[in-house]
Coordinates of C-alpha atoms and ligand atoms in Angstrom, one line a residue:
M15 CA 20.3 22.1 2.0
K16 CA 20.6 18.9 4.3
Q17 CA 21.1 15.7 1.5
D18 CA 18.4 13.9 2.4
R19 CA 19.4 10.2 3.1
I20 CA 16.0 7.2 3.4
L21 CA 15.7 3.7 4.6
V22 CA 12.9 1.4 2.5
I23 CA 12.1 -1.7 4.7
G24 CA 10.1 -4.3 2.7
A25 CA 11.4 -3.3 -0.4
G26 CA 10.9 -5.8 -1.7
G27 CA 6.9 -5.9 -2.4
Q28 CA 4.4 -5.0 -4.3
I29 CA 4.6 -1.2 -3.8
G30 CA 8.6 -1.1 -2.2
S31 CA 9.6 -1.9 -5.4
V32 CA 8.1 0.4 -7.8
L33 CA 8.6 3.6 -4.8
V34 CA 12.2 2.3 -4.5
E35 CA 13.2 3.3 -8.2
A36 CA 11.3 6.3 -7.5
L37 CA 12.4 7.8 -4.3
R38 CA 16.2 7.3 -6.9
S39 CA 15.1 9.5 -9.2
N40 CA 13.9 12.0 -6.6
Y41 CA 16.4 11.8 -4.3
G42 CA 20.0 9.8 -5.9
N43 CA 20.8 6.0 -6.3
D44 CA 22.9 6.2 -3.9
N45 CA 20.8 8.1 -0.7
V46 CA 17.6 5.2 -0.4
I47 CA 18.9 2.5 0.1
A48 CA 16.8 -0.6 -0.2
T49 CA 16.3 -3.0 3.2
D50 CA 13.8 -6.8 2.9
L51 CA 14.0 -10.0 4.6
R52 CA 15.8 -11.3 1.3
P53 CA 18.3 -10.6 -0.9
L54 CA 17.5 -7.7 -3.9
E55 CA 17.9 -8.4 -7.1
N56 CA 18.6 -5.5 -10.1
Q57 CA 19.1 -2.5 -7.6
S58 CA 20.4 0.6 -9.0
G59 CA 21.0 1.8 -5.5
P60 CA 22.6 0.3 -2.3
S61 CA 20.7 -2.4 -0.4
E62 CA 20.9 -4.5 2.6
I63 CA 19.3 -7.7 3.9
L64 CA 17.6 -6.5 7.1
D65 CA 14.9 -8.5 9.4
A66 CA 12.6 -5.5 10.2
L67 CA 12.2 -7.7 13.5
N68 CA 15.6 -7.0 14.5
A69 CA 15.7 -3.6 16.2
E70 CA 19.4 -3.9 16.8
A71 CA 20.0 -5.0 12.9
M72 CA 17.5 -2.2 11.9
A73 CA 19.4 0.4 13.9
T74 CA 23.0 -1.1 13.0
V75 CA 21.3 -0.1 8.8
V76 CA 20.1 3.7 9.7
K77 CA 23.2 4.5 11.4
K78 CA 26.3 3.3 8.2
H79 CA 23.8 4.8 5.8
G80 CA 23.2 8.3 7.8
I81 CA 19.6 7.9 7.2
N82 CA 16.9 10.6 8.0
Q83 CA 13.8 9.6 6.2
I84 CA 12.0 5.5 6.9
Y85 CA 9.3 3.9 4.8
H86 CA 8.5 1.0 6.4
L87 CA 6.6 -1.7 4.0
A88 CA 6.8 -4.5 6.0
A89 CA 3.8 -6.2 6.3
I90 CA 1.7 -9.3 6.4
L91 CA -0.9 -8.3 4.5
S92 CA -4.7 -9.8 4.3
A93 CA -5.5 -13.2 2.9
N94 CA -2.5 -14.2 4.6
G95 CA -2.6 -12.7 8.1
E96 CA -6.0 -14.2 7.7
K97 CA -4.6 -17.9 7.7
N98 CA -1.8 -17.3 10.9
P99 CA -3.8 -14.4 12.7
L100 CA -0.9 -14.5 15.8
W101 CA 2.8 -14.6 13.3
A102 CA 0.9 -11.2 11.4
W103 CA 0.7 -10.2 14.2
D104 CA 3.3 -10.3 16.0
I105 CA 5.2 -8.8 12.7
N106 CA 3.3 -6.1 11.5
M107 CA 3.2 -4.4 15.4
R108 CA 6.5 -5.6 16.0
S109 CA 8.6 -4.2 12.5
L110 CA 6.2 -1.0 13.4
F111 CA 7.3 -0.4 16.5
N112 CA 11.1 -1.3 15.5
V113 CA 10.5 1.3 13.2
L114 CA 8.8 4.0 15.9
E115 CA 11.1 3.4 18.4
I116 CA 14.1 4.2 16.2
S117 CA 13.0 7.2 14.4
R118 CA 12.3 9.0 17.7
S119 CA 16.3 7.8 19.2
E120 CA 18.0 8.0 16.2
G121 CA 16.2 11.6 15.5
I122 CA 14.6 10.6 12.0
D123 CA 13.2 13.0 10.4
K124 CA 10.3 12.0 8.1
V125 CA 8.9 8.3 8.5
Y126 CA 6.0 7.0 5.9
C127 CA 4.0 4.0 7.5
P128 CA 1.5 3.7 5.0
S129 CA -2.1 1.7 6.6
S130 CA -4.8 0.1 4.3
I131 CA -9.1 1.0 3.4
A132 CA -9.2 -2.8 5.6
V133 CA -9.2 -0.5 8.7
F134 CA -12.6 -0.4 7.4
G135 CA -15.2 -3.2 8.8
Q136 CA -19.3 -4.0 8.6
E137 CA -19.8 -1.1 11.3
A138 CA -18.3 1.5 8.5
A139 CA -20.5 3.5 5.7
A140 CA -20.4 1.2 2.4
R141 CA -20.1 3.7 0.3
D142 CA -18.2 7.5 0.4
T143 CA -16.4 6.2 3.5
P144 CA -15.8 9.6 5.9
Q145 CA -12.4 9.7 7.4
Y146 CA -13.1 9.4 10.6
E147 CA -15.9 6.2 11.0
V148 CA -15.8 3.3 13.3
L149 CA -13.4 1.2 13.2
I150 CA -14.3 -2.3 13.7
P151 CA -11.9 -4.3 11.3
E152 CA -12.7 -8.0 10.6
T153 CA -8.9 -9.4 10.0
V154 CA -6.2 -9.1 12.3
Y155 CA -4.5 -6.9 9.3
G156 CA -6.9 -4.7 10.0
I157 CA -7.0 -5.0 13.7
S158 CA -2.7 -4.5 13.0
K159 CA -3.0 -1.3 10.8
V160 CA -6.0 0.7 13.3
A161 CA -3.5 -0.1 16.3
G162 CA -1.0 1.0 14.1
E163 CA -2.4 4.2 12.8
N164 CA -3.2 5.4 16.9
W165 CA 0.9 4.5 17.0
C166 CA 1.7 6.5 14.5
N167 CA -1.0 9.3 15.8
Y168 CA 0.8 8.6 20.0
Y169 CA 4.9 8.9 18.6
F170 CA 3.4 12.2 16.4
K171 CA 1.6 13.8 19.6
R172 CA 3.9 12.9 22.5
Y173 CA 7.6 13.0 21.1
G174 CA 6.8 14.9 17.6
L175 CA 8.1 12.4 14.8
D176 CA 6.9 12.9 12.4
V177 CA 5.2 9.9 10.9
R178 CA 2.8 10.1 7.9
S179 CA 0.7 7.4 6.9
M180 CA -2.4 7.1 3.9
R181 CA -5.3 4.6 3.9
Y182 CA -4.0 2.6 0.5
P183 CA -7.1 0.5 -1.4
G184 CA -6.1 -2.2 -3.5
I185 CA -3.0 -1.2 -5.0
I186 CA -2.7 -2.1 -9.5
G187 CA 0.2 -2.2 -11.1
Y188 CA 2.6 -4.0 -14.1
Q189 CA 5.5 -4.0 -12.3
S190 CA 5.7 -6.4 -9.3
M191 CA 3.3 -9.2 -8.2
P192 CA 1.3 -8.4 -4.9
G193 CA 2.2 -10.3 -1.4
G194 CA -1.3 -11.6 -0.5
G195 CA -3.6 -10.0 -0.3
T196 CA -7.4 -9.9 -1.0
T197 CA -7.2 -7.1 -4.2
D198 CA -5.1 -8.8 -5.4
Y199 CA -7.0 -11.0 -8.2
A200 CA -7.4 -7.0 -10.0
V201 CA -3.6 -7.9 -10.7
D202 CA -3.7 -11.6 -11.6
I203 CA -6.9 -10.7 -14.2
Y204 CA -4.5 -8.2 -16.1
H205 CA -1.4 -11.5 -16.7
Y206 CA -4.4 -13.8 -17.8
A207 CA -5.8 -11.7 -20.1
V208 CA -2.5 -11.6 -21.4
R209 CA -2.1 -14.7 -22.2
G210 CA -4.7 -15.5 -23.9
E211 CA -6.1 -17.4 -20.5
A212 CA -9.1 -17.0 -18.9
F213 CA -9.5 -16.4 -15.0
E214 CA -10.8 -18.2 -12.7
C215 CA -11.8 -14.7 -10.0
F216 CA -11.6 -15.7 -6.2
L217 CA -14.1 -12.7 -5.4
K218 CA -17.7 -13.2 -7.1
E219 CA -18.4 -10.5 -9.8
D220 CA -20.9 -7.9 -7.6
T221 CA -18.3 -7.3 -4.9
M222 CA -17.4 -3.2 -5.4
L223 CA -13.4 -2.5 -3.3
P224 CA -11.8 0.4 -3.8
M225 CA -8.5 0.5 -5.5
L226 CA -5.8 2.7 -7.2
Y227 CA -3.4 2.3 -9.7
M228 CA 0.6 2.0 -8.8
T229 CA 0.9 5.2 -11.0
D230 CA -1.1 7.1 -8.8
A231 CA -0.4 5.5 -5.6
I232 CA 3.4 5.9 -5.9
R233 CA 2.6 9.6 -6.9
A234 CA 0.9 9.9 -3.8
T235 CA 2.9 8.7 -1.3
L236 CA 6.2 11.0 -2.7
E237 CA 3.5 14.2 -2.0
L238 CA 2.3 13.3 1.2
M239 CA 6.0 13.5 2.6
E240 CA 7.2 16.1 0.9
A241 CA 3.6 18.5 1.5
P242 CA 4.8 21.1 4.7
A243 CA 3.8 19.5 7.8
D244 CA 1.8 21.9 9.2
K245 CA -0.6 21.2 6.7
L246 CA -1.4 17.9 7.8
T247 CA -4.4 18.0 9.8
V248 CA -4.5 13.9 10.0
R249 CA -2.7 11.8 11.9
T250 CA -3.6 9.0 12.2
S251 CA -4.1 8.2 8.4
Y252 CA -5.1 9.7 5.0
N253 CA -8.0 8.4 3.0
L254 CA -6.9 7.8 -0.2
A255 CA -9.2 7.3 -3.1
G256 CA -8.7 6.2 -6.9
M257 CA -11.6 4.2 -8.6
S258 CA -13.9 1.9 -7.1
F259 CA -15.3 -1.6 -9.2
T260 CA -16.1 -4.9 -9.2
P261 CA -14.8 -7.7 -10.8
A262 CA -17.6 -7.4 -13.5
E263 CA -17.0 -4.2 -14.3
I264 CA -13.1 -4.7 -15.0
T265 CA -13.6 -7.7 -16.8
E266 CA -15.7 -5.1 -19.3
S267 CA -12.8 -3.0 -19.9
I268 CA -10.3 -5.7 -20.1
R269 CA -13.4 -6.6 -23.2
R270 CA -13.4 -3.9 -24.2
E271 CA -9.8 -4.1 -25.3
A272 CA -9.2 -7.8 -25.4
P273 CA -13.2 -9.1 -26.8
D274 CA -12.7 -13.2 -26.2
F275 CA -11.2 -13.3 -22.3
K276 CA -13.4 -15.3 -20.4
V277 CA -13.9 -14.6 -16.3
T278 CA -15.4 -17.5 -14.3
Y279 CA -17.0 -16.7 -10.2
K280 CA -15.3 -19.2 -7.6
P281 CA -15.6 -17.1 -4.2
D282 CA -13.5 -18.2 -1.1
F283 CA -12.4 -17.3 1.9
R284 CA -11.4 -14.2 0.2
Q285 CA -14.9 -13.1 -0.2
A286 CA -15.9 -12.7 3.5
I287 CA -12.7 -10.2 3.8
A288 CA -14.3 -9.0 0.8
E289 CA -17.8 -8.2 1.5
S290 CA -16.4 -6.2 5.0
W291 CA -14.3 -3.7 3.6
P292 CA -16.5 -0.6 1.6
G293 CA -17.1 -0.1 -1.5
S294 CA -15.8 3.6 -2.5
I295 CA -13.9 6.3 -0.1
D296 CA -14.5 9.6 0.5
D297 CA -10.7 11.0 0.6
S298 CA -11.8 14.6 0.7
A299 CA -8.9 15.5 4.1
A300 CA -6.2 14.9 1.2
R301 CA -7.4 16.8 -1.6
R302 CA -7.8 19.4 0.8
D303 CA -4.7 19.2 2.8
W304 CA -1.7 18.5 0.1
N305 CA -4.0 18.0 -2.9
W306 CA -4.1 14.9 -3.3
K307 CA -6.3 13.9 -7.3
P308 CA -6.1 11.0 -8.7
E309 CA -5.4 10.0 -12.1
F310 CA -6.4 6.8 -13.4
D311 CA -9.9 5.2 -13.6
L312 CA -10.1 2.1 -14.7
D313 CA -10.6 2.5 -18.6
K314 CA -7.1 4.3 -18.5
M315 CA -5.7 2.1 -16.4
T316 CA -6.5 -1.3 -18.3
R317 CA -5.4 0.0 -21.3
D318 CA -1.3 1.2 -19.2
M319 CA -1.5 -2.5 -18.4
L320 CA -2.4 -4.3 -20.8
F321 CA 0.4 -1.3 -23.0
H322 CA 2.6 -2.8 -20.6
L323 CA 2.7 -6.1 -20.1
G324 CA 0.9 -7.1 -22.8
N325 CA 2.1 -4.5 -25.3
G326 CA -1.6 -3.3 -26.2
L327 CA -3.5 -6.9 -26.8
K328 CA -5.7 -5.0 -29.9
Ligands
LIG373 P1 4.2 -6.7 -0.1 O1 3.8 -7.7 0.6 O2 3.8 -6.6 -2.0 O3 6.0 -6.4 0.8 C1 5.8 -7.0 1.3 C2 7.2 -6.8 1.8 O4 7.9 -6.5 3.2 C3 7.6 -8.1 1.2 O5 8.8 -8.0 0.7 C4 8.2 -9.0 2.5 O6 9.8 -9.7 1.8 C5 9.0 -7.8 3.5 N1 9.1 -8.3 4.5 C6 8.0 -9.3 5.5 N2 8.5 -9.3 6.7 C7 9.1 -8.3 7.1 C8 9.8 -8.3 8.2 N3 9.9 -9.4 9.0 N4 11.6 -7.2 7.4 C9 11.7 -7.4 6.4 N5 11.0 -7.4 5.2 C10 9.8 -7.6 5.6 O7 3.3 -6.3 0.3 P2 3.0 -5.0 -0.7 O8 2.2 -4.7 -1.0 O9 4.2 -3.3 -0.7 O10 2.6 -3.5 1.0 C11 3.2 -2.3 2.1 C12 2.6 -1.4 2.6 O11 0.9 -0.9 1.6 C13 2.2 -2.7 3.4 O12 2.2 -2.2 5.0 C14 0.8 -2.8 3.7 O13 -0.2 -2.9 4.5 C15 0.4 -1.7 3.0 N6 -1.4 -1.3 1.5 C16 -0.7 -2.2 0.4 C17 -1.9 -2.3 -0.3 C18 -1.2 -3.3 -2.0 O14 -2.8 -3.3 -2.3 N7 -0.8 -4.0 -2.1 C19 -3.6 -2.1 0.8 C20 -3.1 -1.1 1.2 C21 -2.0 -1.5 2.2
LIG374 N1 -5.0 -4.9 -0.9 C1 -4.9 -5.0 0.4 C2 -5.1 -6.9 1.0 O1 -5.6 -6.5 0.2 C3 -5.3 -4.0 1.7 O2 -4.6 -2.9 2.2 O3 -4.6 -7.1 2.2

């Protein structure tokens, strides 16, 4: 059997830094090439500096390492994107086109390009949002993800490129910090709790959003990428769900472990972004096609986060 050689682009980010380690355990340290704009530290395998906007450099890395799978994780997320919309659009779209074109021309076997719950807007159902729903996002990030999903589908249909994608909810993990999204509060809050500091939340206490624990997110990614191609009926991007909660509910969950933890609320521009997204997601297509099932609910995640960040609290 051919040995898979995997390129991860944007490997230094919140998800990439954890996914690279998981891929290395599955495929071997030397077979996973981690790349990012900035130098990557503490690597257990090969790494390179790679700007995903530089198509020539990307093609060189692909050829040099004999790559046959690409995981494209470089992106500007929702909150950072709103600070400079044209810059975010340029990075998100140009990097995707480079990945798709190089994958097509170099005969890459499988490509992973995640999307987001940010594809949904106010017109979408606010609860149990279906797989095939009206997509009118209100952030440049969401617009780039809708366009990106459709381009992935186009490359699959037109060129037969095996591109796979899922719409991650907000990802929460102890291993890495988030990179400028609207769901970042749900990671930050645990860091404040273990330091014994009060937390000021940038969303209102009753703002419900779909979230997923990192352990589940990494497993979902690997499971989707390992699923037989003929089982996949969605080539835009799969809805994916783990849990849904509000800032008040995550606070209560943390207080069950750290009763003195204090949270105040001071909503900023991210409140409007959060209000444009659904509170929960219907992921039945992912469950049906590749047997997706989350393992972590809110309290199980809280115990695991506090254990890893603070060695438990009680
Ligand atoms: P992140 O912001 O933490 O990491 C992105 C990485 O991409 C960073 O290390 C950054 O240096 C790198 N990068 C940026 N521009 C680059 C360029 N031009 N060339 C090379 N690298 C570049 O993001 P993340 O949270 O790890 O997200 C990974 C993917 O998952 C993105 O597509 C994101 O939209 C998607 N996603 C993430 C979440 C989440 O909650 N983290 C939710 C939904 C979707
Ligand atoms: N966590 C991401 C964000 O908030 C969702 O894609 O931008």
